[in-house]
């Protein structure tokens, strides 16, 4: 574990605070994990289906979904720092 950056205090969370943080990250993840059902992704999926692909999720998610995916990865990484297990 790296030392806190200058000007930042190292904090130790109690179990209650850790629980709140876990819920926060869970909510954030739920918000950011893209269902891949936005109009752009739906269109890309339809095109890939017509093209004979499995049509599960577009190989290239739209920009908004890609951003959400990147952010949810960051949330999962932050949760891991606190030892918080995230779903999926
Ligand atoms: Zn999308």
PDB file of N, CA and C and ligand atoms in Angstrom:
ATOM      1  N   UNK A   1       0.871  -1.201   0.000  1.00  0.00           N
ATOM      2  CA  UNK A   1       0.000   0.000   0.000  1.00  0.00           C
ATOM      3  C   UNK A   1       0.898   1.238   0.000  1.00  0.00           C
ATOM      4  N   UNK A   2       0.636   2.182  -0.869  1.00  0.00           N
ATOM      5  CA  UNK A   2       1.481   3.368  -0.979  1.00  0.00           C
ATOM      6  C   UNK A   2       1.113   4.401   0.077  1.00  0.00           C
ATOM      7  N   UNK A   3       2.054   5.263   0.402  1.00  0.00           N
ATOM      8  CA  UNK A   3       1.816   6.311   1.389  1.00  0.00           C
ATOM      9  C   UNK A   3       0.857   7.343   0.805  1.00  0.00           C
ATOM     10  N   UNK A   4       0.063   7.992   1.677  1.00  0.00           N
ATOM     11  CA  UNK A   4      -0.864   9.003   1.163  1.00  0.00           C
ATOM     12  C   UNK A   4      -0.103  10.170   0.540  1.00  0.00           C
ATOM     13  N   UNK A   5      -0.681  10.770  -0.483  1.00  0.00           N
ATOM     14  CA  UNK A   5      -0.048  11.916  -1.124  1.00  0.00           C
ATOM     15  C   UNK A   5       0.053  13.062  -0.130  1.00  0.00           C
ATOM     16  N   UNK A   6       1.012  13.956  -0.351  1.00  0.00           N
ATOM     17  CA  UNK A   6       1.203  15.100   0.527  1.00  0.00           C
ATOM     18  C   UNK A   6      -0.097  15.875   0.692  1.00  0.00           C
ATOM     19  N   UNK A   7      -0.383  16.266   1.920  1.00  0.00           N
ATOM     20  CA  UNK A   7      -1.587  17.044   2.168  1.00  0.00           C
ATOM     21  C   UNK A   7      -2.828  16.206   2.375  1.00  0.00           C
ATOM     22  N   UNK A   8      -2.687  14.887   2.238  1.00  0.00           N
ATOM     23  CA  UNK A   8      -3.841  14.018   2.450  1.00  0.00           C
ATOM     24  C   UNK A   8      -3.608  13.158   3.671  1.00  0.00           C
ATOM     25  N   UNK A   9      -4.610  13.070   4.503  1.00  0.00           N
ATOM     26  CA  UNK A   9      -4.494  12.266   5.704  1.00  0.00           C
ATOM     27  C   UNK A   9      -4.808  10.812   5.384  1.00  0.00           C
ATOM     28  N   UNK A  10      -4.077   9.919   6.024  1.00  0.00           N
ATOM     29  CA  UNK A  10      -4.432   8.507   5.941  1.00  0.00           C
ATOM     30  C   UNK A  10      -5.599   8.293   6.893  1.00  0.00           C
ATOM     31  N   UNK A  11      -6.649   7.649   6.426  1.00  0.00           N
ATOM     32  CA  UNK A  11      -7.798   7.419   7.289  1.00  0.00           C
ATOM     33  C   UNK A  11      -8.043   5.923   7.420  1.00  0.00           C
ATOM     34  N   UNK A  12      -8.549   5.562   8.573  1.00  0.00           N
ATOM     35  CA  UNK A  12      -8.946   4.180   8.799  1.00  0.00           C
ATOM     36  C   UNK A  12     -10.456   4.185   8.992  1.00  0.00           C
ATOM     37  N   UNK A  13     -11.147   3.425   8.175  1.00  0.00           N
ATOM     38  CA  UNK A  13     -12.608   3.388   8.265  1.00  0.00           C
ATOM     39  C   UNK A  13     -13.043   2.311   9.240  1.00  0.00           C
ATOM     40  N   UNK A  14     -14.054   2.636  10.036  1.00  0.00           N
ATOM     41  CA  UNK A  14     -14.613   1.586  10.891  1.00  0.00           C
ATOM     42  C   UNK A  14     -15.592   0.750  10.049  1.00  0.00           C
ATOM     43  N   UNK A  15     -16.125  -0.300  10.652  1.00  0.00           N
ATOM     44  CA  UNK A  15     -16.971  -1.212   9.874  1.00  0.00           C
ATOM     45  C   UNK A  15     -18.202  -0.522   9.294  1.00  0.00           C
ATOM     46  N   UNK A  16     -18.768   0.424  10.085  1.00  0.00           N
ATOM     47  CA  UNK A  16     -19.952   1.140   9.598  1.00  0.00           C
ATOM     48  C   UNK A  16     -19.625   1.978   8.374  1.00  0.00           C
ATOM     49  N   UNK A  17     -18.507   2.696   8.459  1.00  0.00           N
ATOM     50  CA  UNK A  17     -18.094   3.541   7.327  1.00  0.00           C
ATOM     51  C   UNK A  17     -17.753   2.699   6.107  1.00  0.00           C
ATOM     52  N   UNK A  18     -17.133   1.568   6.356  1.00  0.00           N
ATOM     53  CA  UNK A  18     -16.788   0.674   5.251  1.00  0.00           C
ATOM     54  C   UNK A  18     -18.062   0.157   4.579  1.00  0.00           C
ATOM     55  N   UNK A  19     -19.090  -0.090   5.397  1.00  0.00           N
ATOM     56  CA  UNK A  19     -20.365  -0.544   4.855  1.00  0.00           C
ATOM     57  C   UNK A  19     -20.989   0.518   3.971  1.00  0.00           C
ATOM     58  N   UNK A  20     -20.912   1.787   4.418  1.00  0.00           N
ATOM     59  CA  UNK A  20     -21.452   2.891   3.624  1.00  0.00           C
ATOM     60  C   UNK A  20     -20.696   2.993   2.300  1.00  0.00           C
ATOM     61  N   UNK A  21     -19.371   2.892   2.388  1.00  0.00           N
ATOM     62  CA  UNK A  21     -18.552   2.975   1.182  1.00  0.00           C
ATOM     63  C   UNK A  21     -18.893   1.832   0.217  1.00  0.00           C
ATOM     64  N   UNK A  22     -19.104   0.659   0.769  1.00  0.00           N
ATOM     65  CA  UNK A  22     -19.443  -0.494  -0.072  1.00  0.00           C
ATOM     66  C   UNK A  22     -20.773  -0.248  -0.790  1.00  0.00           C
ATOM     67  N   UNK A  23     -21.748   0.341  -0.054  1.00  0.00           N
ATOM     68  CA  UNK A  23     -23.047   0.623  -0.688  1.00  0.00           C
ATOM     69  C   UNK A  23     -22.904   1.696  -1.760  1.00  0.00           C
ATOM     70  N   UNK A  24     -22.100   2.731  -1.434  1.00  0.00           N
ATOM     71  CA  UNK A  24     -21.860   3.799  -2.417  1.00  0.00           C
ATOM     72  C   UNK A  24     -21.282   3.240  -3.711  1.00  0.00           C
ATOM     73  N   UNK A  25     -20.250   2.414  -3.551  1.00  0.00           N
ATOM     74  CA  UNK A  25     -19.602   1.855  -4.733  1.00  0.00           C
ATOM     75  C   UNK A  25     -20.556   0.924  -5.476  1.00  0.00           C
ATOM     76  N   UNK A  26     -21.378   0.198  -4.712  1.00  0.00           N
ATOM     77  CA  UNK A  26     -22.364  -0.679  -5.336  1.00  0.00           C
ATOM     78  C   UNK A  26     -23.364   0.118  -6.163  1.00  0.00           C
ATOM     79  N   UNK A  27     -23.833   1.235  -5.588  1.00  0.00           N
ATOM     80  CA  UNK A  27     -24.777   2.098  -6.315  1.00  0.00           C
ATOM     81  C   UNK A  27     -24.126   2.680  -7.564  1.00  0.00           C
ATOM     82  N   UNK A  28     -22.876   3.140  -7.391  1.00  0.00           N
ATOM     83  CA  UNK A  28     -22.167   3.749  -8.515  1.00  0.00           C
ATOM     84  C   UNK A  28     -21.949   2.725  -9.632  1.00  0.00           C
ATOM     85  N   UNK A  29     -21.607   1.515  -9.211  1.00  0.00           N
ATOM     86  CA  UNK A  29     -21.379   0.457 -10.203  1.00  0.00           C
ATOM     87  C   UNK A  29     -22.666   0.123 -10.949  1.00  0.00           C
ATOM     88  N   UNK A  30     -23.762   0.084 -10.186  1.00  0.00           N
ATOM     89  CA  UNK A  30     -25.041  -0.228 -10.812  1.00  0.00           C
ATOM     90  C   UNK A  30     -25.383   0.830 -11.853  1.00  0.00           C
ATOM     91  N   UNK A  31     -25.067   2.077 -11.512  1.00  0.00           N
ATOM     92  CA  UNK A  31     -25.344   3.192 -12.413  1.00  0.00           C
ATOM     93  C   UNK A  31     -24.442   3.148 -13.648  1.00  0.00           C
ATOM     94  N   UNK A  32     -23.197   2.755 -13.456  1.00  0.00           N
ATOM     95  CA  UNK A  32     -22.200   2.844 -14.527  1.00  0.00           C
ATOM     96  C   UNK A  32     -22.039   1.588 -15.358  1.00  0.00           C
ATOM     97  N   UNK A  33     -22.498   0.466 -14.829  1.00  0.00           N
ATOM     98  CA  UNK A  33     -22.345  -0.748 -15.614  1.00  0.00           C
ATOM     99  C   UNK A  33     -23.359  -0.699 -16.742  1.00  0.00           C
ATOM    100  N   UNK A  34     -22.887  -0.530 -17.952  1.00  0.00           N
ATOM    101  CA  UNK A  34     -23.818  -0.334 -19.059  1.00  0.00           C
ATOM    102  C   UNK A  34     -24.575  -1.609 -19.396  1.00  0.00           C
ATOM    103  N   UNK A  35     -25.875  -1.512 -19.505  1.00  0.00           N
ATOM    104  CA  UNK A  35     -26.641  -2.673 -19.903  1.00  0.00           C
ATOM    105  C   UNK A  35     -26.444  -2.984 -21.385  1.00  0.00           C
ATOM    106  N   UNK A  36     -25.835  -2.043 -22.106  1.00  0.00           N
ATOM    107  CA  UNK A  36     -25.625  -2.258 -23.538  1.00  0.00           C
ATOM    108  C   UNK A  36     -26.922  -2.214 -24.321  1.00  0.00           C
ATOM    109  N   UNK A  37     -27.922  -1.529 -23.734  1.00  0.00           N
ATOM    110  CA  UNK A  37     -29.194  -1.471 -24.455  1.00  0.00           C
ATOM    111  C   UNK A  37     -29.547  -0.043 -24.869  1.00  0.00           C
ATOM    112  N   UNK A  38     -28.534   0.812 -24.955  1.00  0.00           N
ATOM    113  CA  UNK A  38     -28.806   2.153 -25.470  1.00  0.00           C
ATOM    114  C   UNK A  38     -29.074   2.037 -26.976  1.00  0.00           C
ATOM    115  N   UNK A  39     -29.604   3.064 -27.558  1.00  0.00           N
ATOM    116  CA  UNK A  39     -30.009   3.019 -28.966  1.00  0.00           C
ATOM    117  C   UNK A  39     -28.825   2.692 -29.879  1.00  0.00           C
ATOM    118  N   UNK A  40     -27.679   3.296 -29.606  1.00  0.00           N
ATOM    119  CA  UNK A  40     -26.504   3.069 -30.453  1.00  0.00           C
ATOM    120  C   UNK A  40     -26.034   1.617 -30.378  1.00  0.00           C
ATOM    121  N   UNK A  41     -25.973   1.099 -29.142  1.00  0.00           N
ATOM    122  CA  UNK A  41     -25.518  -0.282 -28.983  1.00  0.00           C
ATOM    123  C   UNK A  41     -26.538  -1.250 -29.573  1.00  0.00           C
ATOM    124  N   UNK A  42     -27.826  -0.922 -29.401  1.00  0.00           N
ATOM    125  CA  UNK A  42     -28.882  -1.769 -29.946  1.00  0.00           C
ATOM    126  C   UNK A  42     -28.740  -1.853 -31.472  1.00  0.00           C
ATOM    127  N   UNK A  43     -28.476  -0.723 -32.089  1.00  0.00           N
ATOM    128  CA  UNK A  43     -28.292  -0.681 -33.539  1.00  0.00           C
ATOM    129  C   UNK A  43     -27.076  -1.505 -33.950  1.00  0.00           C
ATOM    130  N   UNK A  44     -25.976  -1.321 -33.202  1.00  0.00           N
ATOM    131  CA  UNK A  44     -24.754  -2.068 -33.524  1.00  0.00           C
ATOM    132  C   UNK A  44     -24.998  -3.564 -33.379  1.00  0.00           C
ATOM    133  N   UNK A  45     -25.797  -3.933 -32.347  1.00  0.00           N
ATOM    134  CA  UNK A  45     -26.109  -5.339 -32.125  1.00  0.00           C
ATOM    135  C   UNK A  45     -26.943  -5.886 -33.281  1.00  0.00           C
ATOM    136  N   UNK A  46     -27.906  -5.087 -33.705  1.00  0.00           N
ATOM    137  CA  UNK A  46     -28.780  -5.500 -34.810  1.00  0.00           C
ATOM    138  C   UNK A  46     -27.948  -5.721 -36.072  1.00  0.00           C
ATOM    139  N   UNK A  47     -27.029  -4.809 -36.309  1.00  0.00           N
ATOM    140  CA  UNK A  47     -26.166  -4.927 -37.494  1.00  0.00           C
ATOM    141  C   UNK A  47     -25.312  -6.184 -37.401  1.00  0.00           C
ATOM    142  N   UNK A  48     -24.768  -6.459 -36.208  1.00  0.00           N
ATOM    143  CA  UNK A  48     -23.916  -7.640 -36.077  1.00  0.00           C
ATOM    144  C   UNK A  48     -24.754  -8.916 -36.202  1.00  0.00           C
ATOM    145  N   UNK A  49     -26.036  -8.853 -35.786  1.00  0.00           N
ATOM    146  CA  UNK A  49     -26.920 -10.008 -35.905  1.00  0.00           C
ATOM    147  C   UNK A  49     -27.186 -10.305 -37.382  1.00  0.00           C
ATOM    148  N   UNK A  50     -27.467  -9.238 -38.124  1.00  0.00           N
ATOM    149  CA  UNK A  50     -27.705  -9.386 -39.556  1.00  0.00           C
ATOM    150  C   UNK A  50     -26.453  -9.951 -40.223  1.00  0.00           C
ATOM    151  N   UNK A  51     -25.295  -9.519 -39.705  1.00  0.00           N
ATOM    152  CA  UNK A  51     -24.029  -9.973 -40.259  1.00  0.00           C
ATOM    153  C   UNK A  51     -23.676 -11.385 -39.832  1.00  0.00           C
ATOM    154  N   UNK A  52     -24.523 -12.014 -39.014  1.00  0.00           N
ATOM    155  CA  UNK A  52     -24.297 -13.400 -38.628  1.00  0.00           C
ATOM    156  C   UNK A  52     -23.517 -13.570 -37.341  1.00  0.00           C
ATOM    157  N   UNK A  53     -23.162 -12.458 -36.687  1.00  0.00           N
ATOM    158  CA  UNK A  53     -22.445 -12.574 -35.412  1.00  0.00           C
ATOM    159  C   UNK A  53     -23.443 -12.957 -34.323  1.00  0.00           C
ATOM    160  N   UNK A  54     -22.943 -13.235 -33.118  1.00  0.00           N
ATOM    161  CA  UNK A  54     -23.842 -13.699 -32.061  1.00  0.00           C
ATOM    162  C   UNK A  54     -24.782 -12.607 -31.566  1.00  0.00           C
ATOM    163  N   UNK A  55     -24.397 -11.363 -31.764  1.00  0.00           N
ATOM    164  CA  UNK A  55     -25.283 -10.263 -31.395  1.00  0.00           C
ATOM    165  C   UNK A  55     -25.464 -10.082 -29.904  1.00  0.00           C
ATOM    166  N   UNK A  56     -24.556 -10.624 -29.105  1.00  0.00           N
ATOM    167  CA  UNK A  56     -24.676 -10.502 -27.655  1.00  0.00           C
ATOM    168  C   UNK A  56     -24.339  -9.077 -27.218  1.00  0.00           C
ATOM    169  N   UNK A  57     -23.200  -8.595 -27.607  1.00  0.00           N
ATOM    170  CA  UNK A  57     -22.805  -7.230 -27.290  1.00  0.00           C
ATOM    171  C   UNK A  57     -21.906  -6.774 -28.422  1.00  0.00           C
ATOM    172  N   UNK A  58     -22.084  -5.545 -28.864  1.00  0.00           N
ATOM    173  CA  UNK A  58     -21.243  -5.088 -29.971  1.00  0.00           C
ATOM    174  C   UNK A  58     -19.773  -5.169 -29.587  1.00  0.00           C
ATOM    175  N   UNK A  59     -18.967  -5.572 -30.536  1.00  0.00           N
ATOM    176  CA  UNK A  59     -17.531  -5.676 -30.279  1.00  0.00           C
ATOM    177  C   UNK A  59     -17.002  -4.331 -29.806  1.00  0.00           C
ATOM    178  N   UNK A  60     -17.518  -3.276 -30.378  1.00  0.00           N
ATOM    179  CA  UNK A  60     -17.128  -1.930 -29.984  1.00  0.00           C
ATOM    180  C   UNK A  60     -18.350  -1.229 -29.405  1.00  0.00           C
ATOM    181  N   UNK A  61     -18.454  -1.141 -28.068  1.00  0.00           N
ATOM    182  CA  UNK A  61     -19.596  -0.422 -27.500  1.00  0.00           C
ATOM    183  C   UNK A  61     -19.537   1.052 -27.899  1.00  0.00           C
ATOM    184  N   UNK A  62     -20.680   1.705 -27.900  1.00  0.00           N
ATOM    185  CA  UNK A  62     -20.699   3.125 -28.243  1.00  0.00           C
ATOM    186  C   UNK A  62     -19.852   3.905 -27.234  1.00  0.00           C
ATOM    187  N   UNK A  63     -19.566   5.143 -27.549  1.00  0.00           N
ATOM    188  CA  UNK A  63     -18.656   5.938 -26.725  1.00  0.00           C
ATOM    189  C   UNK A  63     -19.175   6.069 -25.283  1.00  0.00           C
ATOM    190  N   UNK A  64     -20.465   6.331 -25.135  1.00  0.00           N
ATOM    191  CA  UNK A  64     -21.039   6.513 -23.792  1.00  0.00           C
ATOM    192  C   UNK A  64     -20.918   5.228 -22.983  1.00  0.00           C
ATOM    193  N   UNK A  65     -21.225   4.091 -23.610  1.00  0.00           N
ATOM    194  CA  UNK A  65     -21.136   2.815 -22.898  1.00  0.00           C
ATOM    195  C   UNK A  65     -19.682   2.470 -22.609  1.00  0.00           C
ATOM    196  N   UNK A  66     -18.776   2.829 -23.532  1.00  0.00           N
ATOM    197  CA  UNK A  66     -17.350   2.576 -23.306  1.00  0.00           C
ATOM    198  C   UNK A  66     -16.855   3.389 -22.108  1.00  0.00           C
ATOM    199  N   UNK A  67     -17.327   4.643 -22.007  1.00  0.00           N
ATOM    200  CA  UNK A  67     -16.964   5.476 -20.860  1.00  0.00           C
ATOM    201  C   UNK A  67     -17.482   4.857 -19.564  1.00  0.00           C
ATOM    202  N   UNK A  68     -18.734   4.391 -19.594  1.00  0.00           N
ATOM    203  CA  UNK A  68     -19.313   3.763 -18.409  1.00  0.00           C
ATOM    204  C   UNK A  68     -18.514   2.526 -18.008  1.00  0.00           C
ATOM    205  N   UNK A  69     -18.132   1.750 -19.010  1.00  0.00           N
ATOM    206  CA  UNK A  69     -17.346   0.541 -18.749  1.00  0.00           C
ATOM    207  C   UNK A  69     -16.018   0.897 -18.085  1.00  0.00           C
ATOM    208  N   UNK A  70     -15.363   1.939 -18.618  1.00  0.00           N
ATOM    209  CA  UNK A  70     -14.072   2.358 -18.069  1.00  0.00           C
ATOM    210  C   UNK A  70     -14.237   2.818 -16.626  1.00  0.00           C
ATOM    211  N   UNK A  71     -15.317   3.574 -16.365  1.00  0.00           N
ATOM    212  CA  UNK A  71     -15.541   4.065 -15.003  1.00  0.00           C
ATOM    213  C   UNK A  71     -15.873   2.929 -14.061  1.00  0.00           C
ATOM    214  N   UNK A  72     -16.670   1.966 -14.519  1.00  0.00           N
ATOM    215  CA  UNK A  72     -17.016   0.867 -13.617  1.00  0.00           C
ATOM    216  C   UNK A  72     -15.770   0.052 -13.291  1.00  0.00           C
ATOM    217  N   UNK A  73     -14.830  -0.046 -14.237  1.00  0.00           N
ATOM    218  CA  UNK A  73     -13.565  -0.724 -13.952  1.00  0.00           C
ATOM    219  C   UNK A  73     -12.807   0.006 -12.842  1.00  0.00           C
ATOM    220  N   UNK A  74     -12.838   1.348 -12.891  1.00  0.00           N
ATOM    221  CA  UNK A  74     -12.167   2.144 -11.860  1.00  0.00           C
ATOM    222  C   UNK A  74     -12.833   1.942 -10.505  1.00  0.00           C
ATOM    223  N   UNK A  75     -14.170   1.860 -10.496  1.00  0.00           N
ATOM    224  CA  UNK A  75     -14.893   1.650  -9.235  1.00  0.00           C
ATOM    225  C   UNK A  75     -14.535   0.292  -8.638  1.00  0.00           C
ATOM    226  N   UNK A  76     -14.464  -0.717  -9.493  1.00  0.00           N
ATOM    227  CA  UNK A  76     -14.116  -2.061  -9.023  1.00  0.00           C
ATOM    228  C   UNK A  76     -12.707  -2.054  -8.446  1.00  0.00           C
ATOM    229  N   UNK A  77     -11.792  -1.329  -9.126  1.00  0.00           N
ATOM    230  CA  UNK A  77     -10.409  -1.260  -8.652  1.00  0.00           C
ATOM    231  C   UNK A  77     -10.338  -0.557  -7.299  1.00  0.00           C
ATOM    232  N   UNK A  78     -11.118   0.525  -7.140  1.00  0.00           N
ATOM    233  CA  UNK A  78     -11.125   1.251  -5.872  1.00  0.00           C
ATOM    234  C   UNK A  78     -11.721   0.388  -4.766  1.00  0.00           C
ATOM    235  N   UNK A  79     -12.787  -0.327  -5.087  1.00  0.00           N
ATOM    236  CA  UNK A  79     -13.405  -1.211  -4.105  1.00  0.00           C
ATOM    237  C   UNK A  79     -12.393  -2.251  -3.621  1.00  0.00           C
ATOM    238  N   UNK A  80     -11.585  -2.760  -4.549  1.00  0.00           N
ATOM    239  CA  UNK A  80     -10.592  -3.780  -4.200  1.00  0.00           C
ATOM    240  C   UNK A  80      -9.571  -3.232  -3.209  1.00  0.00           C
ATOM    241  N   UNK A  81      -9.241  -1.937  -3.335  1.00  0.00           N
ATOM    242  CA  UNK A  81      -8.295  -1.301  -2.417  1.00  0.00           C
ATOM    243  C   UNK A  81      -8.814  -1.418  -0.978  1.00  0.00           C
ATOM    244  N   UNK A  82     -10.142  -1.302  -0.825  1.00  0.00           N
ATOM    245  CA  UNK A  82     -10.756  -1.360   0.500  1.00  0.00           C
ATOM    246  C   UNK A  82     -11.181  -2.778   0.871  1.00  0.00           C
ATOM    247  N   UNK A  83     -10.862  -3.730   0.013  1.00  0.00           N
ATOM    248  CA  UNK A  83     -11.236  -5.098   0.301  1.00  0.00           C
ATOM    249  C   UNK A  83     -12.723  -5.358   0.145  1.00  0.00           C
ATOM    250  N   UNK A  84     -13.395  -4.469  -0.617  1.00  0.00           N
ATOM    251  CA  UNK A  84     -14.825  -4.614  -0.837  1.00  0.00           C
ATOM    252  C   UNK A  84     -15.047  -5.477  -2.070  1.00  0.00           C
ATOM    253  N   UNK A  85     -15.821  -6.535  -1.885  1.00  0.00           N
ATOM    254  CA  UNK A  85     -16.108  -7.401  -3.028  1.00  0.00           C
ATOM    255  C   UNK A  85     -17.252  -6.837  -3.828  1.00  0.00           C
ATOM    256  N   UNK A  86     -17.087  -6.804  -5.145  1.00  0.00           N
ATOM    257  CA  UNK A  86     -18.143  -6.308  -6.019  1.00  0.00           C
ATOM    258  C   UNK A  86     -18.690  -7.465  -6.827  1.00  0.00           C
ATOM    259  N   UNK A  87     -19.950  -7.354  -7.191  1.00  0.00           N
ATOM    260  CA  UNK A  87     -20.569  -8.395  -7.990  1.00  0.00           C
ATOM    261  C   UNK A  87     -20.029  -8.397  -9.410  1.00  0.00           C
ATOM    262  N   UNK A  88     -20.073  -9.532 -10.001  1.00  0.00           N
ATOM    263  CA  UNK A  88     -19.654  -9.776 -11.393  1.00  0.00           C
ATOM    264  C   UNK A  88     -18.204  -9.487 -11.692  1.00  0.00           C
TER     265      UNK A  88
HETATM  266 ZN1  LIG B   1     -24.185   2.093 -25.850  1.00  0.00          ZN
END
